[in-house]
Amino acid sequence: MRSSLVNLLLICIFHFGVSNTSNSEKVSSKNVTVHWYFGNETGETVATSNNFNKIFPEEEQVTVVLPSVQEEFDWDIPFARLLPEWRGLDEIKPGAFDNLPQLESFIVIRNNLTEIKTGTLTNLNISHIDLSSNSIIRLQQGAFKNISADLMELDNNQLTEILNDVFENVTIGNLSLTNNGLHTIAPEALSTIGLTSLWLFENSFEEINPEVFNMQELISLNLGFNSIKLLRPGDLRNLPELSELMLWSNELEEIPEGVFNATKLTYLDLSGNKIVKIASKAFDDMPELGKLDISFNNLTRWDNNWLSGAKSIAYISVGYNQITGIPDEAFKNYPGVKSIGLEGNRIRNISNNAFNKLEHVEVLDLSNNEIDNWNPNFLANVSIGIIDLSDNNLECIDGDLETVFRNSGSIYLENNPWNEECYAHISEFIGEDDEEQYFEDYDMEQVPYHINEI
Ligand SMILES: *[C@@H]1O[C@H](CO)[C@@H](O)[C@H](O)[C@H]1NC(C)=O
Ligand SMILES: *[C@@H]1O[C@H](CO)[C@@H](O)[C@H](O)[C@H]1NC(C)=O
Ligand SMILES: *[C@@H]1O[C@H](CO)[C@@H](O)[C@H](O)[C@H]1NC(C)=O
Ligand SMILES: *[C@@H]1O[C@H](CO)[C@@H](O)[C@H](O)[C@H]1NC(C)=O
Ligand SMILES: *[C@@H]1O[C@H](CO)[C@@H](O)[C@H](O)[C@H]1NC(C)=O
Ligand SMILES: *[C@@H]1O[C@H](CO)[C@@H](O)[C@H](O)[C@H]1NC(C)=O
Ligand SMILES: *[C@@H]1O[C@H](CO)[C@@H](O)[C@H](O)[C@H]1NC(C)=O
Ligand SMILES: *[C@@H]1O[C@H](CO)[C@@H](O)[C@H](O)[C@H]1NC(C)=O
Ligand SMILES: *[C@@H]1O[C@H](CO)[C@@H](O)[C@H](O)[C@H]1NC(C)=O
Ligand SMILES: *[C@@H]1O[C@H](CO)[C@@H](O)[C@H](O)[C@H]1NC(C)=O
Ligand SMILES: *[C@@H]1O[C@H](CO)[C@@H](O)[C@H](O)[C@H]1NC(C)=O
Ligand SMILES: *[C@@H]1O[C@H](CO)[C@@H](O)[C@H](O)[C@H]1NC(C)=O
């Protein structure tokens, strides 16, 4: 059973001990012929018009596969395949898959479903429901009833809103609605289903409405690639457990104070917006914050008052903004920070005391800026694992480089317009740096972001 079994699409995996324990007599969408395969292709053909629990054989583990358009399938466990008239399934009739205690996964992806009708999936305790990549435009009220699932995926459909009461007596740990056209979720629609992770990236939300984002257990919220234009104080007030908030690639221009204070956020990603202004106190009182990403925005100024009380901050990424200088004691509020990424800015002017109060930094990335002067005392009091000054406008660095960088592990100085006098001692110094290779392998994303993990 291998290449002849291509084009399979709906997969249901059943637990041990399949039997018709349910008394449901509901009718499935059509009378289909089921061809059972038990490790070979000589299984029997059965006709059914009833609930699927009538046709499950009493096998240790059985997989039911509905033919799909693209999938390849090659499993060595017994499974059953519904014959090809189910290809491009455009309806799941309510009742067909109810009351199936053996059902472990229900996967109907890349079919032609357009609507999930009332009662389509009912009375299931299941690990994974995947209805991604159909053409679903509507979830009727009560589409899902009395279901407990770890993960439900509805990605790549055409949903624009989620109504109240779509989920009745449902508990879902992780819900993914990526890449739909969602702009509206009714208040309460998702409030009572116990979500811990919600993926809503690539949709059309314009705000975080606290009446909608009212989820007492939610830990992770991904709203990347939406159209959110503003954040207001209190927007997160009904997300008391929120730990990760991803807002990359929205349309934010300003971050006021009072949005994030007193949250439990450990990771905040605001990259890829159009942020020109962040209030001095915007990131105050975020005692759990470990990783802050505000790269790829339009900031022109580094504010040394940011992040007061952020005693866990380990990773700050501010690369690819328009920042022109580093002020006095720029990082004074978080002397234990491990990584500061300021690459790709327009930094030219660095205050003599810029790095005061820092203790030990693993990575200080100042590459791709306009630095033309390096005070030999800048790093007198801070030890640094990797400092990257490549792609700047340095013509020379005064002083004995061994002394200037005495507290630094690896120093990157490539692509600067060194003047002739300076070049000899610079290149000698670079030549001595045998850890160059390390930098090429080094990946920002690998840097641990919570201080407690270091
Ligand atoms: C399963 O259901 C069929 C038809 O309703 C019945 O004939 C059969 O005895 C049942 N099997 C078990 C194990 O209950
Ligand atoms: C399905 O099968 C049942 C019982 O065999 C029969 O009564 C019904 O007419 C069939 N329905 C269709 C649409 O073929
Ligand atoms: C196919 O598998 C079934 C069930 O295990 C078995 O009864 C049958 O003999 C097998 N046929 C061949 C040709 O191996
Ligand atoms: C079903 O979906 C496939 C893949 O998206 C598409 O090619 C096909 O035209 C659709 N069929 C119908 C009847 O809509
Ligand atoms: C809810 O579903 C479970 C199976 O997950 C079932 O045991 C229980 O009887 C159902 N409750 C109701 C009220 O139907
Ligand atoms: C669902 O199944 C899990 C084990 O798979 C079990 O721990 C849990 O109690 C079940 N929940 C319900 C509502 O039956
Ligand atoms: C929802 O659950 C409650 C309590 O578990 C139960 O009384 C009620 O009948 C259930 N409703 C539905 C539609 O299953
Ligand atoms: C969410 O999914 C993760 C794996 O992706 C799983 O470990 C976790 O248990 C799920 N959460 C819930 C509440 O089911
Ligand atoms: C958050 O900050 C805002 C503005 O400074 C303030 O009004 C609000 O009371 C603060 N909230 C909490 C919970 O500290
Ligand atoms: C942000 O910066 C980009 C690229 O430098 C620029 O095209 C855009 O006009 C700027 N937007 C704002 C609001 O400043
Ligand atoms: C350089 O920075 C210092 C301190 O931040 C400031 O006083 C000075 O005006 C800046 N100079 C330029 C040319 O920006
Ligand atoms: C380094 O620390 C010494 C002693 O605390 C202090 O006098 C000096 O100004 C500091 N230098 C820099 C560049 O921060």
XYZ file of C-alpha atoms and ligand atoms in Angstrom:
622
model
C 0.000 0.000 0.000
C 1.916 2.989 -1.151
C 1.722 4.952 -4.351
C -1.693 3.605 -5.188
C -2.942 5.320 -2.070
C -2.307 8.876 -3.087
C -4.857 11.633 -2.836
C -6.046 11.131 0.677
C -7.559 13.899 2.649
C -9.598 13.207 5.712
C -7.886 11.319 8.424
C -9.466 10.139 11.610
C -7.346 8.209 14.078
C -9.097 6.059 16.635
C -8.043 4.915 20.023
C -7.797 1.377 21.236
C -10.954 -0.643 21.626
C -13.233 0.532 18.875
C -16.808 -0.599 19.284
C -20.254 0.787 18.706
C -20.687 2.017 22.224
C -22.849 4.922 21.125
C -26.486 4.555 20.350
C -26.552 7.386 17.852
C -28.586 6.718 14.749
C -27.698 9.913 12.942
C -27.140 9.866 9.226
C -23.962 10.873 7.483
C -23.852 13.151 4.509
C -24.273 10.507 1.872
C -24.241 6.784 1.509
C -20.602 6.072 0.977
C -18.724 2.949 0.233
C -15.925 2.222 2.628
C -13.012 0.167 1.529
C -11.102 -1.214 4.479
C -7.384 -1.798 4.242
C -5.677 -3.964 6.775
C -2.073 -3.680 5.784
C -2.989 -4.760 2.268
C -5.488 -3.670 -0.321
C -7.909 -6.517 -0.147
C -10.267 -5.193 2.448
C -14.006 -5.408 2.265
C -16.385 -2.875 0.841
C -19.246 -1.762 3.053
C -22.121 0.567 2.386
C -23.274 2.863 5.106
C -25.728 5.637 5.566
C -25.293 5.899 9.275
C -23.143 7.422 11.868
C -19.573 6.331 11.456
C -19.567 4.416 14.686
C -21.505 1.708 12.835
C -18.613 1.030 10.541
C -15.615 1.043 12.796
C -14.191 -2.422 13.000
C -13.074 -3.662 16.353
C -9.414 -3.162 15.690
C -6.782 -2.000 18.098
C -6.277 1.175 16.198
C -8.005 2.246 13.048
C -7.542 5.193 10.817
C -10.219 6.395 8.476
C -9.014 8.307 5.484
C -11.135 10.283 3.101
C -9.546 10.733 -0.300
C -8.018 14.104 -0.891
C -6.824 16.055 -3.798
C -3.108 16.277 -3.063
C -2.031 14.263 -0.072
C 0.182 11.264 -0.225
C -0.496 8.623 2.335
C 1.562 5.666 3.381
C 0.855 4.309 6.825
C 1.531 0.854 8.052
C -1.394 0.695 10.455
C -4.828 -0.599 9.500
C -6.956 2.099 8.014
C -10.060 2.561 5.971
C -10.456 4.761 2.978
C -13.683 6.214 1.753
C -13.934 5.861 -1.959
C -13.160 8.732 -4.307
C -16.592 10.264 -4.553
C -15.683 11.991 -1.270
C -12.844 13.817 -2.896
C -13.397 17.554 -2.559
C -15.806 17.101 0.335
C -18.154 20.077 0.433
C -20.267 19.196 3.424
C -19.985 17.382 6.707
C -23.481 16.463 7.604
C -24.264 17.030 11.278
C -24.267 13.678 12.995
C -21.763 11.865 10.834
C -18.996 12.125 13.373
C -20.868 12.547 16.649
C -20.308 10.506 19.754
C -17.128 8.802 18.682
C -15.107 8.218 21.815
C -12.370 6.597 19.714
C -11.847 9.606 17.501
C -8.451 11.107 18.230
C -7.881 13.411 15.267
C -10.317 14.806 12.757
C -8.497 16.224 9.788
C -10.379 17.531 6.774
C -7.957 19.880 5.119
C -7.817 21.141 1.537
C -11.393 20.132 0.830
C -14.273 22.233 -0.341
C -16.165 22.947 2.877
C -17.867 26.333 2.823
C -19.858 26.250 6.028
C -19.769 24.388 9.321
C -23.368 23.730 10.204
C -25.001 23.608 13.603
C -24.026 20.429 15.399
C -21.400 19.342 12.892
C -19.071 18.096 15.605
C -20.707 17.093 18.860
C -19.799 15.128 21.975
C -16.142 14.529 21.199
C -13.072 14.358 23.392
C -10.389 14.778 20.783
C -6.823 15.964 20.488
C -6.815 17.658 17.098
C -9.463 19.076 14.785
C -8.114 20.509 11.554
C -10.415 22.177 9.041
C -7.725 24.313 7.431
C -7.501 25.261 3.775
C -11.128 24.840 2.866
C -13.302 27.728 1.730
C -15.245 28.134 4.948
C -17.077 31.433 5.076
C -19.348 30.750 8.055
C -19.425 28.878 11.328
C -23.057 28.476 12.294
C -24.130 28.890 15.872
C -23.551 25.649 17.709
C -21.273 24.315 14.971
C -19.233 22.763 17.768
C -21.005 21.358 20.819
C -19.714 19.621 23.902
C -16.216 19.166 22.525
C -12.936 19.026 24.326
C -9.911 19.504 22.046
C -6.244 20.391 22.541
C -5.948 22.039 19.165
C -8.404 23.334 16.584
C -7.166 24.766 13.313
C -9.249 26.777 10.877
C -6.390 28.405 8.980
C -6.589 29.550 5.378
C -10.353 29.853 5.180
C -12.543 32.841 4.431
C -14.061 33.609 7.785
C -14.724 37.295 8.419
C -16.462 37.043 11.770
C -16.989 34.676 14.654
C -20.458 34.893 16.158
C -21.438 34.267 19.737
C -22.485 30.707 20.475
C -20.509 29.049 17.690
C -18.888 27.072 20.477
C -21.344 25.493 22.930
C -19.904 23.740 25.941
C -16.564 23.575 24.202
C -13.049 23.557 25.643
C -10.188 24.213 23.243
C -6.595 24.680 24.409
C -5.105 26.087 21.226
C -7.086 27.775 18.474
C -5.625 28.887 15.172
C -7.521 31.119 12.762
C -4.561 32.274 10.736
C -5.054 33.795 7.315
C -8.777 34.361 7.192
C -10.369 37.754 6.617
C -11.401 38.127 10.242
C -12.249 41.578 11.460
C -14.918 40.832 14.061
C -15.237 38.429 16.931
C -18.410 38.794 18.948
C -17.859 39.597 22.614
C -18.002 36.341 24.563
C -17.561 34.205 21.429
C -14.168 32.964 22.606
C -14.292 33.978 26.262
C -15.537 30.782 27.791
C -13.704 28.058 25.922
C -10.571 28.028 28.056
C -8.072 29.078 25.384
C -4.406 29.201 26.285
C -3.089 30.040 22.800
C -4.828 32.007 20.077
C -3.269 32.543 16.676
C -4.944 35.262 14.649
C -2.158 36.371 12.381
C -2.875 37.437 8.819
C -6.340 38.779 9.479
C -7.935 42.223 9.419
C -8.286 43.281 13.043
C -7.956 47.002 13.647
C -7.932 47.019 17.427
C -7.636 44.858 20.522
C -11.094 45.218 21.975
C -10.989 44.150 25.622
C -14.610 43.029 25.462
C -13.586 40.486 22.831
C -10.123 39.684 24.128
C -11.510 38.633 27.459
C -9.888 35.274 28.083
C -8.890 34.485 31.597
C -6.514 31.629 30.726
C -4.918 32.995 27.556
C -1.104 32.816 27.634
C -0.142 33.455 24.033
C -1.789 35.808 21.527
C -0.507 36.242 18.014
C -2.007 39.181 16.116
C 0.812 39.634 13.608
C -0.032 40.873 10.109
C -3.270 42.578 11.016
C -4.231 46.242 10.654
C -4.073 47.370 14.265
C -3.527 51.106 14.321
C -3.587 51.911 17.983
C -3.217 50.451 21.421
C -5.055 52.000 24.332
C -4.547 51.765 28.083
C -6.649 48.886 29.304
C -6.738 46.978 26.026
C -5.139 43.989 27.759
C -7.046 44.260 31.000
C -9.061 41.107 30.430
C -6.044 38.939 29.611
C -4.611 38.447 33.088
C -2.362 35.494 32.209
C -1.034 36.808 28.902
C 2.657 36.036 28.567
C 3.401 36.378 24.847
C 1.958 39.083 22.627
C 2.939 39.202 18.987
C 1.919 42.352 17.130
C 4.442 42.342 14.324
C 3.511 43.933 11.025
C 0.550 45.990 12.082
C 0.049 49.704 11.580
C 1.010 51.051 14.970
C 2.584 54.508 15.020
C 2.631 55.294 18.704
C 2.821 53.339 21.951
C 1.256 55.231 24.850
C 1.821 54.447 28.503
C -0.611 52.272 30.406
C -1.071 49.518 27.819
C 1.328 46.911 29.166
C 1.882 47.905 32.795
C 1.124 45.282 35.383
C 0.815 42.560 32.726
C 2.626 39.245 32.969
C 4.092 39.627 29.494
C 7.431 37.887 29.057
C 7.644 38.483 25.318
C 6.387 41.521 23.457
C 6.903 41.786 19.726
C 6.081 45.136 18.141
C 8.432 44.785 15.183
C 7.572 45.780 11.645
C 5.130 48.545 12.516
C 5.541 52.265 11.834
C 6.190 53.316 15.371
C 7.685 56.796 15.624
C 7.013 57.377 19.291
C 7.051 55.272 22.430
C 6.107 56.982 25.675
C 8.882 57.022 28.274
C 6.764 54.938 30.616
C 5.244 52.658 27.992
C 7.202 49.648 29.221
C 7.217 50.465 32.923
C 6.034 47.945 35.464
C 6.574 44.898 33.329
C 8.442 42.816 35.863
C 8.250 39.613 33.819
C 9.298 41.031 30.460
C 12.255 39.086 29.089
C 12.248 39.885 25.396
C 11.238 43.097 23.688
C 11.326 43.415 19.929
C 10.742 46.874 18.454
C 12.905 46.398 15.388
C 11.863 47.579 11.924
C 10.007 50.674 13.070
C 10.549 54.405 12.659
C 12.025 55.340 16.016
C 14.520 58.187 15.837
C 15.477 58.408 19.487
C 16.656 56.079 22.204
C 14.959 56.863 25.499
C 16.990 55.913 28.558
C 13.849 56.009 30.699
C 12.267 53.057 28.937
C 11.758 49.829 30.818
C 11.859 51.125 34.345
C 11.217 48.177 36.624
C 11.682 45.634 33.824
C 13.990 43.609 35.988
C 13.814 40.460 33.867
C 14.605 42.032 30.503
C 17.316 40.062 28.754
C 16.857 40.725 25.061
C 16.117 44.068 23.443
C 15.944 44.315 19.698
C 15.695 47.784 18.191
C 17.435 47.127 14.912
C 16.444 48.837 11.692
C 14.942 52.017 13.043
C 16.161 55.558 12.448
C 17.879 56.112 15.766
C 20.676 58.676 15.501
C 22.362 58.622 18.895
C 22.860 56.807 22.172
C 22.360 59.074 25.174
C 23.953 59.061 28.625
C 23.362 55.923 30.636
C 21.215 54.637 27.841
C 20.591 51.264 29.438
C 20.579 52.264 33.083
C 17.253 50.655 33.928
C 18.350 47.119 33.137
C 21.994 46.546 33.998
C 21.564 42.784 33.625
C 20.389 42.850 29.992
C 22.037 40.161 27.848
C 21.530 41.346 24.314
C 21.053 44.769 22.796
C 20.434 44.950 19.060
C 20.814 48.425 17.593
C 21.994 47.370 14.156
C 20.745 49.050 11.022
C 20.060 52.443 12.583
C 21.686 55.820 11.897
C 23.669 56.015 15.105
C 26.512 58.478 14.912
C 26.659 60.203 18.229
C 27.363 58.063 21.266
C 27.523 59.759 24.628
C 30.712 59.191 26.636
C 28.663 57.629 29.406
C 26.311 55.724 27.131
C 27.205 52.312 28.506
C 27.456 53.310 32.156
C 25.581 51.046 34.540
C 25.678 48.062 32.234
C 27.429 45.078 33.767
C 27.792 42.180 31.371
C 26.208 41.986 27.942
C 26.450 38.907 25.762
C 25.767 40.733 22.520
C 25.976 44.414 21.665
C 25.174 44.855 17.999
C 25.945 48.290 16.609
C 26.635 47.157 13.069
C 25.295 49.020 10.073
C 25.247 52.440 11.651
C 27.105 55.704 11.049
C 29.496 55.599 13.957
C 32.607 57.621 13.073
C 34.200 57.966 16.459
C 34.856 55.398 19.162
C 35.844 56.693 22.559
C 38.472 54.277 23.922
C 36.774 54.452 27.327
C 33.272 53.560 26.178
C 33.556 49.999 27.380
C 35.781 50.590 30.380
C 33.246 49.305 32.862
C 31.218 46.753 30.959
C 32.164 43.291 29.829
C 30.789 42.171 26.479
C 30.662 38.773 24.840
C 30.304 39.968 21.266
C 30.494 43.557 20.082
C 29.722 44.237 16.470
C 30.910 47.500 14.975
C 31.076 46.334 11.392
C 29.661 48.478 8.601
C 30.159 51.823 10.266
C 32.135 54.930 9.356
C 35.129 54.418 11.599
C 38.386 55.632 10.146
C 40.357 54.780 13.226
C 40.045 53.755 16.839
C 42.467 55.535 19.056
C 44.459 53.838 21.736
C 45.672 50.320 22.195
C 42.923 48.100 20.944
C 43.834 45.371 23.384
C 43.035 47.861 26.111
C 40.034 49.448 24.443
C 38.386 46.063 24.062
C 39.923 44.399 27.088
C 36.543 43.435 28.464
C 35.161 42.195 25.166
C 35.184 38.627 23.858
C 34.676 38.916 20.110
C 34.950 42.195 18.274
C 33.725 42.719 14.728
C 35.172 45.636 12.852
C 34.758 44.707 9.205
C 33.691 47.133 6.530
C 34.819 50.378 8.030
C 36.744 52.986 6.000
C 39.935 52.664 8.040
C 42.506 55.288 7.179
C 45.934 54.203 6.068
C 47.759 54.970 9.298
C 45.236 53.074 11.300
C 44.779 50.135 9.014
C 47.875 48.249 10.081
C 47.063 48.031 13.752
C 43.364 47.445 13.087
C 43.987 44.557 10.716
C 46.548 43.088 13.068
C 43.999 43.275 15.829
C 41.241 41.757 13.697
C 43.649 39.016 12.667
C 44.128 38.083 16.278
C 40.458 37.563 16.761
C 40.108 33.869 16.224
C 36.448 33.759 17.092
C 35.286 35.322 13.863
C 33.693 32.103 12.782
C 31.465 32.186 15.799
C 29.847 35.340 14.596
C 28.900 33.848 11.288
C 27.106 31.077 13.065
C 25.547 33.358 15.527
C 21.820 33.798 15.276
C 19.948 36.453 17.213
C 16.933 34.243 17.567
C 19.013 31.740 19.492
C 19.804 34.163 22.248
C 17.812 33.137 25.297
C 15.336 35.830 26.118
C 14.273 35.315 29.628
C 16.854 36.218 32.172
C 15.949 33.214 34.264
C 16.932 30.941 31.396
C 20.453 32.233 31.204
C -22.720 -2.795 16.708
O -23.907 -2.330 16.050
C -24.472 -3.301 15.179
C -25.622 -2.655 14.411
O -26.319 -1.740 15.250
C -24.901 -4.517 15.998
O -25.420 -5.493 15.123
C -23.698 -5.082 16.712
O -24.079 -6.143 17.558
C -23.028 -4.028 17.555
N -21.791 -4.519 18.115
C -21.452 -4.346 19.377
C -20.147 -4.926 19.787
O -22.169 -3.751 20.153
C -28.847 5.659 1.854
O -29.055 4.343 2.320
C -30.289 4.166 2.964
C -30.343 2.770 3.557
O -29.570 1.893 2.818
C -31.429 4.397 1.949
O -32.661 4.271 2.580
C -31.279 5.833 1.409
O -32.217 6.040 0.385
C -29.892 6.056 0.832
N -29.753 7.468 0.530
C -29.209 7.876 -0.600
C -29.099 9.366 -0.798
O -28.768 7.112 -1.434
C -5.317 -8.741 3.851
O -5.547 -8.466 5.236
C -6.683 -9.153 5.763
C -6.885 -8.691 7.194
O -5.701 -8.696 7.898
C -6.447 -10.679 5.677
O -7.592 -11.354 6.129
C -6.198 -11.054 4.224
O -5.865 -12.382 4.136
C -5.042 -10.203 3.652
N -4.939 -10.502 2.224
C -3.754 -10.677 1.648
C -3.807 -10.929 0.186
O -2.711 -10.616 2.257
C -12.438 21.938 -4.517
O -11.197 22.505 -4.075
C -10.147 22.309 -5.012
C -8.886 22.784 -4.360
O -9.086 23.970 -3.672
C -10.486 23.050 -6.282
O -9.457 22.856 -7.207
C -11.795 22.507 -6.845
O -12.161 23.249 -7.950
C -12.884 22.592 -5.800
N -14.047 21.920 -6.304
C -15.250 22.443 -6.241
C -16.363 21.592 -6.765
O -15.446 23.544 -5.773
C -20.206 15.387 26.177
O -19.235 14.629 25.492
C -18.694 13.570 26.231
C -17.628 12.917 25.380
O -16.543 13.794 25.265
C -19.785 12.602 26.609
O -19.234 11.592 27.384
C -20.872 13.336 27.366
O -21.929 12.476 27.610
C -21.363 14.527 26.590
N -22.273 15.314 27.366
C -23.498 15.598 26.970
C -24.301 16.457 27.882
O -23.951 15.165 25.908
C -10.867 13.443 27.613
O -9.822 12.494 27.489
C -8.773 12.679 28.396
C -7.722 11.625 28.119
O -7.521 11.482 26.761
C -9.288 12.559 29.819
O -8.256 12.812 30.712
C -10.419 13.556 30.039
O -10.975 13.376 31.301
C -11.491 13.386 28.996
N -12.471 14.451 29.132
C -13.776 14.232 29.051
C -14.651 15.433 29.201
O -14.240 13.124 28.855
C -23.457 22.102 28.700
O -22.935 21.607 29.920
C -23.808 21.702 30.995
C -23.119 21.245 32.262
O -22.038 20.422 31.957
C -25.051 20.880 30.704
O -25.976 21.037 31.748
C -25.677 21.328 29.414
O -26.733 20.478 29.058
C -24.667 21.299 28.306
N -25.225 21.845 27.089
C -25.055 21.267 25.919
C -25.665 21.949 24.764
O -24.415 20.225 25.791
C -1.684 23.530 23.193
O -0.813 22.861 22.309
C 0.404 22.461 22.885
C 1.226 21.823 21.815
O 1.178 22.580 20.667
C 0.130 21.460 23.971
O 1.344 21.122 24.594
C -0.795 22.072 24.984
O -1.144 21.098 25.928
C -2.046 22.577 24.328
N -2.818 23.274 25.312
C -3.948 22.807 25.769
C -4.584 23.593 26.857
O -4.456 21.812 25.308
C -1.077 51.626 34.102
O -0.651 52.906 33.752
C -1.710 53.826 33.571
C -1.121 55.098 33.058
O 0.031 55.434 33.755
C -2.431 54.014 34.883
O -3.514 54.910 34.711
C -2.947 52.687 35.345
O -3.530 52.801 36.607
C -1.836 51.668 35.387
N -2.445 50.379 35.626
C -1.977 49.543 36.521
C -2.732 48.281 36.676
O -0.983 49.792 37.183
C 8.788 54.925 8.307
O 9.986 54.582 7.652
C 9.784 54.124 6.347
C 11.093 53.591 5.823
O 12.145 54.366 6.239
C 9.244 55.274 5.538
O 9.015 54.852 4.214
C 7.927 55.725 6.142
O 7.453 56.861 5.482
C 8.099 56.050 7.600
N 6.784 56.244 8.161
C 6.524 57.130 9.104
C 5.132 57.176 9.631
O 7.384 57.868 9.530
C 25.374 64.127 20.742
O 24.799 63.649 21.925
C 24.933 64.559 23.011
C 24.420 63.838 24.223
O 23.320 63.066 23.943
C 24.184 65.810 22.691
O 24.322 66.736 23.734
C 24.709 66.407 21.402
O 23.916 67.493 21.032
C 24.666 65.360 20.299
N 25.325 65.917 19.145
C 24.825 65.744 17.932
C 25.638 66.319 16.824
O 23.788 65.171 17.727
C 34.036 53.519 35.001
O 33.940 53.408 36.407
C 34.785 54.296 37.109
C 34.733 53.958 38.571
O 33.391 53.799 38.972
C 34.333 55.714 36.833
O 35.170 56.640 37.485
C 34.381 55.956 35.321
O 33.825 57.227 35.028
C 33.635 54.912 34.559
N 33.930 55.104 33.170
C 32.993 54.989 32.229
C 33.416 55.236 30.834
O 31.837 54.683 32.490
